[in-house]
Amino acid sequence: MNLTVIGCWGAYPEKNEATSGYLVEYSGSKILLDCGSGVLSRLQNHCSLEELDAVVITHTHADHFADVYSLEFAILILMQIGKRKKPLDVYVYGSELERLSFGFPQYVHVHPIHIGEPMKIGTAKLEFSENVHEVPCCAVRLTTEEGKALVYSGDTGYCQSLIELARHADVLLIESSFYEWQRGMMDGHLTAGEAGAIAALANVKQLVLTHFPHYGTLTQLVEEATQHYDGPIHLAYGDMKLSI
């Protein structure tokens, strides 16, 4: 399984970059975890839109969801001109699913995500847990047929459900929206220290911090996570590749 970071910023993208979007490739399948602002353009550096099998949307905040409508039109055009042969499956978590204005169901098949109901995309099993966030949001565990596991946190405050989902994962890709001096100042997001604590309690093999603030020194996030977790820690960056 290979992970490519398409975008890693919270709220809005830095210049020439993107918010949340992560390409996962395994056994011939290519799926995108979240599709935030700037993701669609940068995704095409790593995966043609003809090859993309599915998109998983953890929640309907714009920095995780904004580019999915442009992606819908891309799929429509590619299928109409014969370059893409099959519709795109989009899996969405959240109570707003019924209100989403996907206009072309013959090109984009939208499916709800249900906590406690695993599903398969290609040969991989996907499982979900409920997060602590201001809108319904889920974390995702993707396990390949070889037994490799990637867990992506989505957006969340500190919660036991994420620790349980991430148990013994090969990689935990986790939001790190705040520095430790901001702990307790805002609900629904993690500090770097909390991300490290979750990684330690879940006994994961590697930690990748993402969903960054637009201020401060990002390497400080690694230092703060290290206070709780002694395994390998990486700062995500656009075009980062990790073999799992």
XYZ file of N, CA, C and O in Angstrom, residues 50-241:
768
model
N -9.041 9.228 -14.779
C -9.601 8.012 -15.367
C -9.347 6.793 -14.467
O -10.094 5.812 -14.512
N -8.275 6.851 -13.668
C -7.870 5.699 -12.860
C -8.456 5.706 -11.459
O -8.411 4.678 -10.769
N -8.985 6.839 -11.009
C -9.462 6.949 -9.631
C -10.695 6.079 -9.422
O -11.675 6.182 -10.154
N -10.669 5.218 -8.400
C -11.765 4.281 -8.154
C -12.821 4.826 -7.213
O -14.008 4.544 -7.370
N -12.410 5.579 -6.175
C -13.370 6.005 -5.164
C -12.817 7.185 -4.378
O -11.604 7.421 -4.338
N -13.736 7.910 -3.757
C -13.400 8.996 -2.836
C -14.140 8.744 -1.534
O -15.323 8.397 -1.541
N -13.441 8.924 -0.413
C -14.047 8.799 0.920
C -13.988 10.171 1.576
O -12.896 10.725 1.760
N -15.148 10.721 1.922
C -15.240 12.047 2.530
C -15.575 11.879 4.014
O -16.651 11.379 4.370
N -14.664 12.315 4.887
C -14.867 12.125 6.321
C -15.931 13.056 6.885
O -16.591 12.715 7.868
N -16.092 14.242 6.286
C -17.129 15.174 6.720
C -17.237 16.309 5.712
O -16.391 16.446 4.814
N -18.264 17.118 5.870
C -18.608 18.080 4.827
C -18.170 19.505 5.150
O -18.818 20.463 4.755
N -17.041 19.665 5.827
C -16.398 20.973 5.904
C -15.598 21.202 4.623
O -14.993 20.270 4.082
N -15.553 22.452 4.162
C -15.007 22.753 2.837
C -13.557 22.325 2.668
O -13.157 21.920 1.567
N -12.758 22.398 3.730
C -11.347 22.039 3.568
C -11.136 20.534 3.419
O -10.012 20.077 3.208
N -12.216 19.770 3.495
C -12.157 18.331 3.243
C -13.038 17.906 2.064
O -13.008 16.738 1.678
N -13.747 18.854 1.493
C -14.845 18.490 0.594
C -14.971 19.394 -0.639
O -15.634 19.040 -1.607
N -14.309 20.544 -0.637
C -14.612 21.596 -1.614
C -14.460 21.159 -3.069
O -15.247 21.552 -3.930
N -13.440 20.361 -3.366
C -13.154 20.038 -4.773
C -13.973 18.877 -5.314
O -13.834 18.518 -6.488
N -14.822 18.271 -4.498
C -15.546 17.098 -4.976
C -16.562 17.470 -6.057
O -16.847 16.665 -6.957
N -17.072 18.699 -6.042
C -18.026 19.098 -7.073
C -17.329 19.294 -8.428
O -17.858 18.918 -9.475
N -16.133 19.877 -8.408
C -15.364 19.973 -9.654
C -14.982 18.586 -10.155
O -14.973 18.328 -11.366
N -14.673 17.686 -9.221
C -14.364 16.309 -9.603
C -15.565 15.655 -10.274
O -15.408 14.900 -11.251
N -16.763 15.955 -9.799
C -17.965 15.406 -10.416
C -18.049 15.794 -11.889
O -18.319 14.957 -12.760
N -17.794 17.063 -12.184
C -17.852 17.501 -13.576
C -16.723 16.892 -14.400
O -16.902 16.596 -15.596
N -15.562 16.686 -13.784
C -14.472 16.037 -14.500
C -14.850 14.614 -14.902
O -14.598 14.186 -16.042
N -15.475 13.888 -13.983
C -15.896 12.517 -14.300
C -16.942 12.522 -15.408
O -16.906 11.696 -16.341
N -17.906 13.451 -15.321
C -18.931 13.577 -16.360
C -18.288 13.760 -17.735
O -18.618 13.042 -18.699
N -17.368 14.701 -17.850
C -16.743 14.994 -19.142
C -15.912 13.813 -19.621
O -15.990 13.409 -20.797
N -15.127 13.219 -18.733
C -14.277 12.104 -19.134
C -15.093 10.916 -19.612
O -14.692 10.214 -20.561
N -16.234 10.669 -18.997
C -17.080 9.570 -19.450
C -17.777 9.917 -20.759
O -17.925 9.062 -21.647
N -18.190 11.160 -20.905
C -18.871 11.544 -22.138
C -17.956 11.462 -23.364
O -18.417 11.152 -24.463
N -16.675 11.757 -23.165
C -15.757 11.710 -24.305
C -15.059 10.351 -24.420
O -14.203 10.158 -25.287
N -15.437 9.414 -23.552
C -14.959 8.044 -23.665
C -13.614 7.758 -23.038
O -13.070 6.655 -23.204
N -13.061 8.696 -22.270
C -11.755 8.464 -21.654
C -11.860 7.701 -20.334
O -10.906 7.065 -19.912
N -13.025 7.808 -19.676
C -13.270 7.048 -18.452
C -14.437 6.105 -18.706
O -15.450 6.509 -19.293
N -14.324 4.866 -18.211
C -15.306 3.843 -18.546
C -16.353 3.604 -17.470
O -17.394 3.021 -17.755
N -16.106 4.048 -16.239
C -17.035 3.711 -15.158
C -17.305 4.936 -14.287
O -16.464 5.832 -14.174
N -18.489 4.974 -13.643
C -18.781 6.063 -12.704
C -17.818 6.026 -11.513
O -17.157 5.021 -11.246
N -17.771 7.137 -10.803
C -16.943 7.249 -9.607
C -17.807 7.014 -8.375
O -18.887 7.593 -8.246
N -17.321 6.177 -7.455
C -17.997 5.969 -6.179
C -17.488 6.986 -5.165
O -16.274 7.108 -4.948
N -18.414 7.729 -4.546
C -18.076 8.705 -3.513
C -18.809 8.305 -2.231
O -20.043 8.211 -2.218
N -18.060 8.055 -1.172
C -18.608 7.649 0.113
C -18.517 8.842 1.056
O -17.434 9.402 1.251
N -19.644 9.224 1.651
C -19.712 10.447 2.453
C -20.280 10.126 3.824
O -21.299 9.433 3.945
N -19.623 10.686 4.863
C -20.164 10.560 6.213
C -20.809 11.877 6.629
O -20.236 12.949 6.414
N -21.988 11.787 7.229
C -22.601 12.989 7.764
C -24.083 13.072 7.454
O -24.563 12.543 6.445
N -24.804 13.762 8.317
C -26.253 13.877 8.188
C -26.675 14.761 7.029
O -27.845 14.780 6.659
N -25.728 15.515 6.436
C -26.063 16.413 5.342
C -26.069 15.720 3.982
O -26.285 16.363 2.965
N -25.841 14.417 3.975
C -25.710 13.710 2.705
C -26.897 13.946 1.790
O -26.744 14.174 0.588
N -28.111 13.915 2.358
C -29.310 14.042 1.526
C -29.410 15.418 0.865
O -30.080 15.586 -0.148
N -28.734 16.440 1.439
C -28.840 17.791 0.909
C -27.742 18.126 -0.091
O -27.755 19.197 -0.678
N -26.781 17.228 -0.265
C -25.683 17.517 -1.173
C -26.191 17.526 -2.609
O -26.956 16.663 -3.023
N -25.722 18.502 -3.370
C -26.310 18.739 -4.688
C -25.515 18.074 -5.813
O -25.126 18.720 -6.783
N -25.224 16.781 -5.666
C -24.671 16.044 -6.793
C -25.757 15.932 -7.851
O -26.835 15.406 -7.603
N -25.461 16.411 -9.052
C -26.498 16.500 -10.068
C -26.455 15.433 -11.133
O -27.328 15.407 -12.013
N -25.459 14.544 -11.080
C -25.279 13.597 -12.180
C -25.053 12.187 -11.634
O -23.937 11.655 -11.676
N -26.124 11.571 -11.106
C -25.978 10.251 -10.475
C -25.530 9.160 -11.431
O -25.061 8.110 -10.987
N -25.674 9.391 -12.736
C -25.202 8.386 -13.689
C -23.675 8.384 -13.808
O -23.089 7.439 -14.324
N -23.041 9.449 -13.308
C -21.580 9.555 -13.377
C -20.909 9.450 -12.014
O -19.763 9.008 -11.918
N -21.593 9.890 -10.968
C -21.061 9.819 -9.611
C -22.076 9.095 -8.731
O -23.203 9.559 -8.568
N -21.677 7.962 -8.185
C -22.533 7.180 -7.292
C -22.182 7.543 -5.852
O -21.072 7.274 -5.383
N -23.115 8.157 -5.139
C -22.886 8.620 -3.772
C -23.444 7.600 -2.782
O -24.597 7.178 -2.902
N -22.623 7.224 -1.800
C -23.005 6.210 -0.819
C -22.804 6.776 0.589
O -21.798 7.438 0.856
N -23.707 6.488 1.518
C -23.493 6.909 2.909
C -22.516 5.990 3.625
O -22.442 4.784 3.350
N -21.751 6.558 4.540
C -20.899 5.790 5.446
C -21.649 5.615 6.755
O -22.214 6.574 7.290
N -21.632 4.396 7.287
C -22.285 4.116 8.562
C -21.252 3.565 9.549
O -20.547 2.597 9.238
N -21.177 4.173 10.715
C -20.285 3.678 11.759
C -20.710 2.263 12.140
O -21.899 1.972 12.290
N -19.742 1.382 12.286
C -20.051 0.010 12.669
C -20.398 -0.894 11.507
O -20.707 -2.073 11.723
N -20.357 -0.346 10.274
C -20.633 -1.151 9.082
C -19.434 -1.098 8.153
O -19.312 -0.182 7.330
N -18.496 -2.045 8.294
C -17.332 -2.068 7.405
C -17.752 -2.239 5.950
O -18.842 -2.737 5.659
N -16.884 -1.832 5.060
C -17.156 -2.022 3.635
C -15.840 -2.323 2.930
O -14.752 -2.186 3.508
N -15.947 -2.771 1.690
C -14.765 -3.067 0.893
C -14.710 -2.141 -0.309
O -15.729 -1.863 -0.944
N -13.518 -1.678 -0.597
C -13.239 -0.990 -1.861
C -12.076 -1.740 -2.484
O -10.970 -1.752 -1.940
N -12.329 -2.386 -3.595
C -11.328 -3.289 -4.147
C -11.091 -4.423 -3.175
O -12.028 -5.049 -2.671
N -9.824 -4.666 -2.860
C -9.484 -5.769 -1.957
C -9.319 -5.314 -0.510
O -9.028 -6.144 0.363
N -9.484 -4.032 -0.229
C -9.247 -3.509 1.118
C -10.548 -3.399 1.912
O -11.620 -3.131 1.371
N -10.419 -3.577 3.220
C -11.526 -3.400 4.145
C -11.429 -2.021 4.780
O -10.359 -1.625 5.246
N -12.537 -1.295 4.812
C -12.600 0.007 5.450
C -13.531 -0.053 6.657
O -14.649 -0.561 6.554
N -13.050 0.469 7.788
C -13.834 0.561 9.015
C -13.824 2.016 9.492
O -12.904 2.778 9.166
N -14.814 2.379 10.299
C -15.006 3.782 10.651
C -15.336 3.929 12.132
O -15.921 3.039 12.741
N -14.961 5.084 12.690
C -15.361 5.422 14.053
C -15.800 6.884 14.100
O -15.400 7.698 13.260
N -16.632 7.191 15.084
C -17.185 8.542 15.246
C -16.175 9.452 15.937
O -15.565 9.078 16.930
N -16.018 10.660 15.400
C -15.098 11.639 15.968
C -15.814 12.654 16.847
O -17.047 12.701 16.896
N -15.016 13.482 17.505
C -15.513 14.641 18.242
C -15.247 15.866 17.379
O -14.102 16.314 17.231
N -16.305 16.396 16.776
C -16.144 17.532 15.860
C -17.459 18.294 15.811
O -18.492 17.796 16.262
N -17.419 19.501 15.254
C -18.622 20.342 15.291
C -19.688 19.908 14.299
O -20.848 20.326 14.403
N -19.314 19.103 13.304
C -20.285 18.437 12.438
C -19.947 16.954 12.458
O -18.834 16.571 12.842
N -20.879 16.078 12.082
C -20.556 14.646 12.063
C -19.314 14.368 11.221
O -19.186 14.859 10.095
N -18.404 13.618 11.781
C -17.114 13.352 11.143
C -16.641 11.977 11.581
O -16.847 11.577 12.736
N -15.985 11.262 10.682
C -15.505 9.925 11.009
C -14.009 9.803 10.759
O -13.423 10.528 9.956
N -13.396 8.867 11.481
C -12.049 8.400 11.178
C -12.168 7.123 10.349
O -13.194 6.438 10.382
N -11.104 6.802 9.603
C -11.132 5.689 8.658
C -9.938 4.772 8.904
O -8.797 5.244 9.045
N -10.191 3.488 8.946
C -9.113 2.489 8.978
C -9.200 1.663 7.699
O -10.249 1.064 7.410
N -8.128 1.636 6.938
C -8.068 0.882 5.691
C -7.060 -0.236 5.867
O -5.889 0.015 6.167
N -7.519 -1.480 5.691
C -6.673 -2.649 5.880
C -6.619 -3.440 4.586
O -7.662 -3.835 4.042
N -5.416 -3.688 4.079
C -5.262 -4.426 2.836
C -5.366 -5.924 3.103
O -5.316 -6.382 4.242
N -5.463 -6.691 2.019
C -5.555 -8.139 2.158
C -4.256 -8.736 2.711
O -4.262 -9.858 3.232
N -3.153 -7.977 2.625
C -1.894 -8.427 3.220
C -1.813 -8.098 4.711
O -0.842 -8.463 5.378
N -2.815 -7.375 5.223
C -2.853 -7.065 6.641
C -2.249 -5.738 7.031
O -2.158 -5.416 8.223
N -1.833 -4.925 6.064
C -1.298 -3.599 6.360
C -2.445 -2.646 6.657
O -3.474 -2.656 5.954
N -2.275 -1.788 7.675
C -3.359 -0.910 8.106
C -2.918 0.545 8.149
O -1.900 0.888 8.755
N -3.709 1.397 7.497
C -3.560 2.846 7.543
C -4.796 3.412 8.230
O -5.921 3.068 7.860
N -4.600 4.281 9.211
C -5.709 4.950 9.871
C -5.582 6.450 9.627
O -4.511 7.041 9.842
N -6.663 7.056 9.160
C -6.727 8.496 8.923
C -7.756 9.089 9.871
O -8.912 8.655 9.902
N -7.351 10.102 10.613
C -8.198 10.618 11.682
C -9.364 11.468 11.216
O -10.352 11.606 11.937
N -9.287 12.074 9.994
C -10.228 13.150 9.715
C -9.998 14.266 10.727
O -8.885 14.451 11.225
N -11.023 15.024 11.054
C -10.926 16.082 12.073
C -11.560 15.588 13.369
O -12.683 15.054 13.351
N -10.875 15.797 14.473
C -11.424 15.307 15.736
C -10.755 15.945 16.940
O -9.587 16.342 16.873
N -11.501 16.041 18.016
C -10.910 16.251 19.320
C -10.446 14.913 19.868
O -10.635 13.855 19.253
N -9.833 14.958 21.050
C -9.336 13.742 21.669
C -10.506 12.803 21.989
O -11.496 13.219 22.589
N -10.396 11.543 21.577
C -11.484 10.600 21.840
C -10.962 9.167 21.877
O -10.031 8.802 21.145
N -11.584 8.349 22.704
C -11.200 6.957 22.859
C -11.483 6.152 21.592
O -10.761 5.195 21.282
N -12.523 6.527 20.865
C -12.890 5.761 19.666
C -11.770 5.759 18.631
O -11.550 4.752 17.950
N -11.033 6.869 18.505
C -9.915 6.904 17.563
C -8.768 6.022 18.046
O -8.126 5.331 17.240
N -8.520 6.019 19.335
C -7.488 5.137 19.882
C -7.808 3.684 19.554
O -6.941 2.921 19.103
N -9.062 3.295 19.741
C -9.453 1.911 19.465
C -9.332 1.588 17.976
O -8.859 0.505 17.605
N -9.756 2.506 17.124
C -9.683 2.261 15.681
C -8.237 2.119 15.218
O -7.942 1.347 14.294
N -7.336 2.855 15.849
C -5.944 2.912 15.398
C -5.062 1.820 15.996
O -3.861 1.769 15.675
N -5.597 0.936 16.826
C -4.780 -0.065 17.503
C -3.848 -0.788 16.531
O -4.287 -1.367 15.536
N -2.530 -0.702 16.806
C -1.493 -1.454 16.092
C -1.457 -1.146 14.590
O -0.957 -1.967 13.806
N -1.953 0.015 14.186
C -1.895 0.383 12.765
C -0.446 0.583 12.332
O 0.415 0.995 13.122
N -0.181 0.314 11.073
C 1.161 0.559 10.531
C 1.448 2.051 10.421
O 2.578 2.486 10.654
N 0.435 2.823 10.057
C 0.570 4.279 9.960
C -0.696 4.928 10.508
O -1.811 4.528 10.154
N -0.510 5.933 11.357
C -1.608 6.791 11.799
C -1.386 8.169 11.211
O -0.414 8.851 11.549
N -2.262 8.558 10.303
C -2.259 9.877 9.671
C -3.258 10.720 10.442
O -4.466 10.498 10.348
N -2.772 11.686 11.213
C -3.627 12.310 12.220
C -3.516 13.829 12.191
O -2.427 14.378 12.001
N -4.643 14.479 12.353
C -4.663 15.935 12.369
C -3.882 16.474 13.561
O -3.861 15.879 14.646
N -3.217 17.597 13.328
C -2.438 18.271 14.370
C -2.643 19.769 14.166
O -1.765 20.484 13.692
N -3.822 20.225 14.538
C -4.251 21.577 14.202
C -3.677 22.658 15.114
O -3.635 23.829 14.732
N -3.266 22.261 16.322
C -2.888 23.256 17.329
C -1.591 22.885 18.034
O -1.199 21.715 18.100
N -0.972 23.904 18.577
C 0.195 23.732 19.437
C -0.276 23.499 20.880
O -1.423 23.778 21.230
N 0.650 23.038 21.701
C 0.267 22.706 23.077
C -0.199 23.921 23.867
O -1.031 23.797 24.767
N 0.304 25.101 23.547
C -0.144 26.281 24.289
C -1.616 26.600 24.027
O -2.245 27.352 24.767
N -2.185 25.966 22.991
C -3.596 26.182 22.658
C -4.514 25.091 23.202
O -5.717 25.137 22.960
N -3.961 24.147 23.928
C -4.776 23.037 24.432
C -5.950 23.573 25.257
O -5.781 24.417 26.138
N -7.151 23.062 24.952
C -8.351 23.448 25.672
C -9.012 24.717 25.173
O -10.082 25.091 25.670
N -8.410 25.383 24.186
C -8.963 26.647 23.696
C -10.039 26.454 22.642
O -10.833 27.357 22.387
N -10.067 25.273 21.985
C -11.054 25.028 20.937
C -11.381 23.544 20.885
O -10.475 22.703 20.942
N -12.656 23.233 20.796
C -13.079 21.838 20.708
C -12.996 21.338 19.268
O -13.017 22.112 18.314
N -12.937 20.034 19.116
C -13.072 19.423 17.797
C -11.799 19.282 17.004
O -11.830 18.833 15.860
N -10.644 19.649 17.588
C -9.356 19.479 16.931
C -8.320 19.049 17.954
O -8.510 19.202 19.164
N -7.192 18.527 17.467
C -6.143 18.012 18.321
C -4.932 18.935 18.362
O -4.590 19.561 17.363
N -4.272 18.971 19.519
C -2.923 19.513 19.582
C -1.948 18.419 19.148
O -2.289 17.230 19.101
N -0.717 18.826 18.876
C 0.298 17.844 18.496
C 0.562 16.870 19.644
O 0.780 15.670 19.425
N 0.537 17.371 20.871
C 0.736 16.490 22.011
C -0.358 15.448 22.134
O -0.092 14.276 22.433
N -1.591 15.862 21.900
C -2.706 14.905 21.946
C -2.580 13.872 20.832
O -2.872 12.684 21.035
N -2.131 14.302 19.652
C -1.911 13.361 18.556
C -0.860 12.331 18.945
O -1.012 11.127 18.677
N 0.220 12.789 19.578
C 1.249 11.861 20.027
C 0.740 10.902 21.083
O 1.087 9.710 21.083
N -0.087 11.401 22.002
C -0.640 10.540 23.043
C -1.533 9.455 22.451
O -1.490 8.295 22.876
N -2.356 9.823 21.473
C -3.216 8.837 20.800
C -2.367 7.773 20.117
O -2.646 6.567 20.214
N -1.292 8.193 19.447
C -0.410 7.241 18.767
C 0.223 6.274 19.759
O 0.330 5.070 19.487
N 0.635 6.801 20.907
C 1.265 5.950 21.915
C 0.272 4.951 22.499
O 0.574 3.753 22.636
N -0.911 5.422 22.853
C -1.912 4.541 23.441
C -2.387 3.482 22.448
O -2.723 2.361 22.841
N -2.415 3.829 21.171
C -2.844 2.873 20.145
C -1.710 1.962 19.696
O -1.945 1.000 18.953
N -0.480 2.281 20.112
C 0.688 1.467 19.770
C 0.860 1.337 18.251
O 1.038 0.242 17.720
N 0.805 2.478 17.568
C 0.982 2.459 16.119
C 2.470 2.431 15.781
O 3.323 2.796 16.590
N 2.777 2.031 14.543
C 4.178 1.874 14.141
C 4.793 3.180 13.642
O 5.998 3.399 13.799
N 3.984 4.033 12.994
C 4.472 5.313 12.504
C 3.376 6.354 12.655
O 2.187 6.028 12.525
N 3.792 7.599 12.858
C 2.858 8.707 13.013
C 3.150 9.750 11.943
O 4.303 10.153 11.750
N 2.089 10.181 11.239
C 2.201 11.266 10.265
C 1.264 12.383 10.700
O 0.046 12.181 10.783
N 1.825 13.532 11.010
C 1.030 14.693 11.418
C 0.583 15.470 10.183
O 1.352 15.658 9.239
N -0.662 15.977 10.210
C -1.203 16.704 9.070
C -2.251 17.711 9.549
O -2.429 17.906 10.742
N -2.919 18.396 8.583
C -3.963 19.389 8.881
C -3.377 20.521 9.726
O -3.814 20.793 10.835
N -2.430 21.245 9.134
C -1.587 22.153 9.885
C -2.183 23.543 10.058
O -2.930 24.031 9.211
N -1.762 24.229 11.149
C -2.078 25.646 11.304
C -1.214 26.485 10.362
O -0.181 26.024 9.880
N -1.637 27.721 10.135
C -0.927 28.607 9.207
C -0.030 29.601 9.945
O 0.240 30.694 9.453
N 0.451 29.222 11.090
C 1.273 30.106 11.908
C 2.183 29.243 12.766
O 1.987 28.026 12.893
N 3.181 29.868 13.338
C 4.113 29.129 14.169
C 5.124 28.362 13.328
O 5.192 28.504 12.102
N 5.917 27.541 13.999
C 6.935 26.719 13.348
C 6.488 25.268 13.386
O 6.361 24.673 14.468
N 6.213 24.698 12.216
C 5.592 23.373 12.174
C 6.462 22.291 12.801
O 5.935 21.301 13.326
N 7.782 22.447 12.759
C 8.624 21.433 13.391
C 8.370 21.345 14.901
O 8.659 20.320 15.520
N 7.817 22.410 15.475
C 7.459 22.360 16.898
C 6.383 21.312 17.153
O 6.326 20.709 18.228
N 5.513 21.073 16.152
C 4.484 20.045 16.294
C 5.116 18.674 16.519
O 4.644 17.881 17.340
N 6.178 18.380 15.781
C 6.884 17.110 15.962
C 7.479 17.029 17.357
O 7.379 16.000 18.041
N 8.104 18.112 17.806
C 8.702 18.132 19.140
C 7.649 17.856 20.215
O 7.901 17.118 21.177
N 6.468 18.439 20.036
C 5.416 18.259 21.034
C 4.836 16.850 20.994
O 4.518 16.275 22.046
N 4.691 16.275 19.805
C 4.216 14.893 19.705
C 5.216 13.919 20.306
O 4.839 12.900 20.911
N 6.511 14.238 20.175
C 7.571 13.375 20.690
C 7.536 13.254 22.214
O 8.027 12.269 22.775
N 6.930 14.200 22.873
C 6.831 14.138 24.330
C 5.959 12.970 24.794
O 6.024 12.554 25.959
N 5.153 12.412 23.868
C 4.236 11.334 24.226
C 4.480 10.043 23.439
O 4.156 8.962 23.921
N 5.032 10.165 22.246
C 5.179 9.018 21.340
C 6.634 8.919 20.909
O 7.214 9.910 20.427
N 7.235 7.733 21.061
C 8.656 7.598 20.767
C 8.947 6.863 19.463
O 10.097 6.510 19.184
N 7.922 6.628 18.645
C 8.134 6.018 17.341
C 8.444 7.061 16.285
O 8.552 8.257 16.568
N 8.587 6.639 15.027
C 8.873 7.575 13.945
C 7.724 8.562 13.739
O 6.557 8.163 13.696
N 8.056 9.839 13.617
C 7.069 10.893 13.394
C 7.461 11.675 12.148
O 8.613 12.100 12.004
N 6.480 11.876 11.254
C 6.708 12.629 10.029
C 5.752 13.819 9.975
O 4.591 13.703 10.387
N 6.238 14.930 9.439
C 5.360 16.043 9.083
C 4.911 15.824 7.639
O 5.749 15.695 6.737
N 3.609 15.793 7.409
C 3.124 15.656 6.034
C 3.525 16.887 5.220
O 3.733 17.974 5.748
N 3.649 16.680 3.917
C 3.872 17.793 2.988
C 3.346 17.381 1.622
O 3.185 16.180 1.335
N 3.001 18.364 0.809
C 2.454 18.060 -0.501
C 3.415 17.218 -1.328
O 4.615 17.514 -1.398
N 2.897 16.137 -1.913
C 3.642 15.182 -2.743
C 4.446 14.173 -1.928
O 5.185 13.368 -2.499
N 4.335 14.224 -0.618
C 5.000 13.216 0.215
C 4.478 11.827 -0.120
O 3.282 11.613 -0.292
N 5.384 10.860 -0.212
C 5.023 9.473 -0.495
C 5.530 8.581 0.623
O 6.645 8.759 1.115
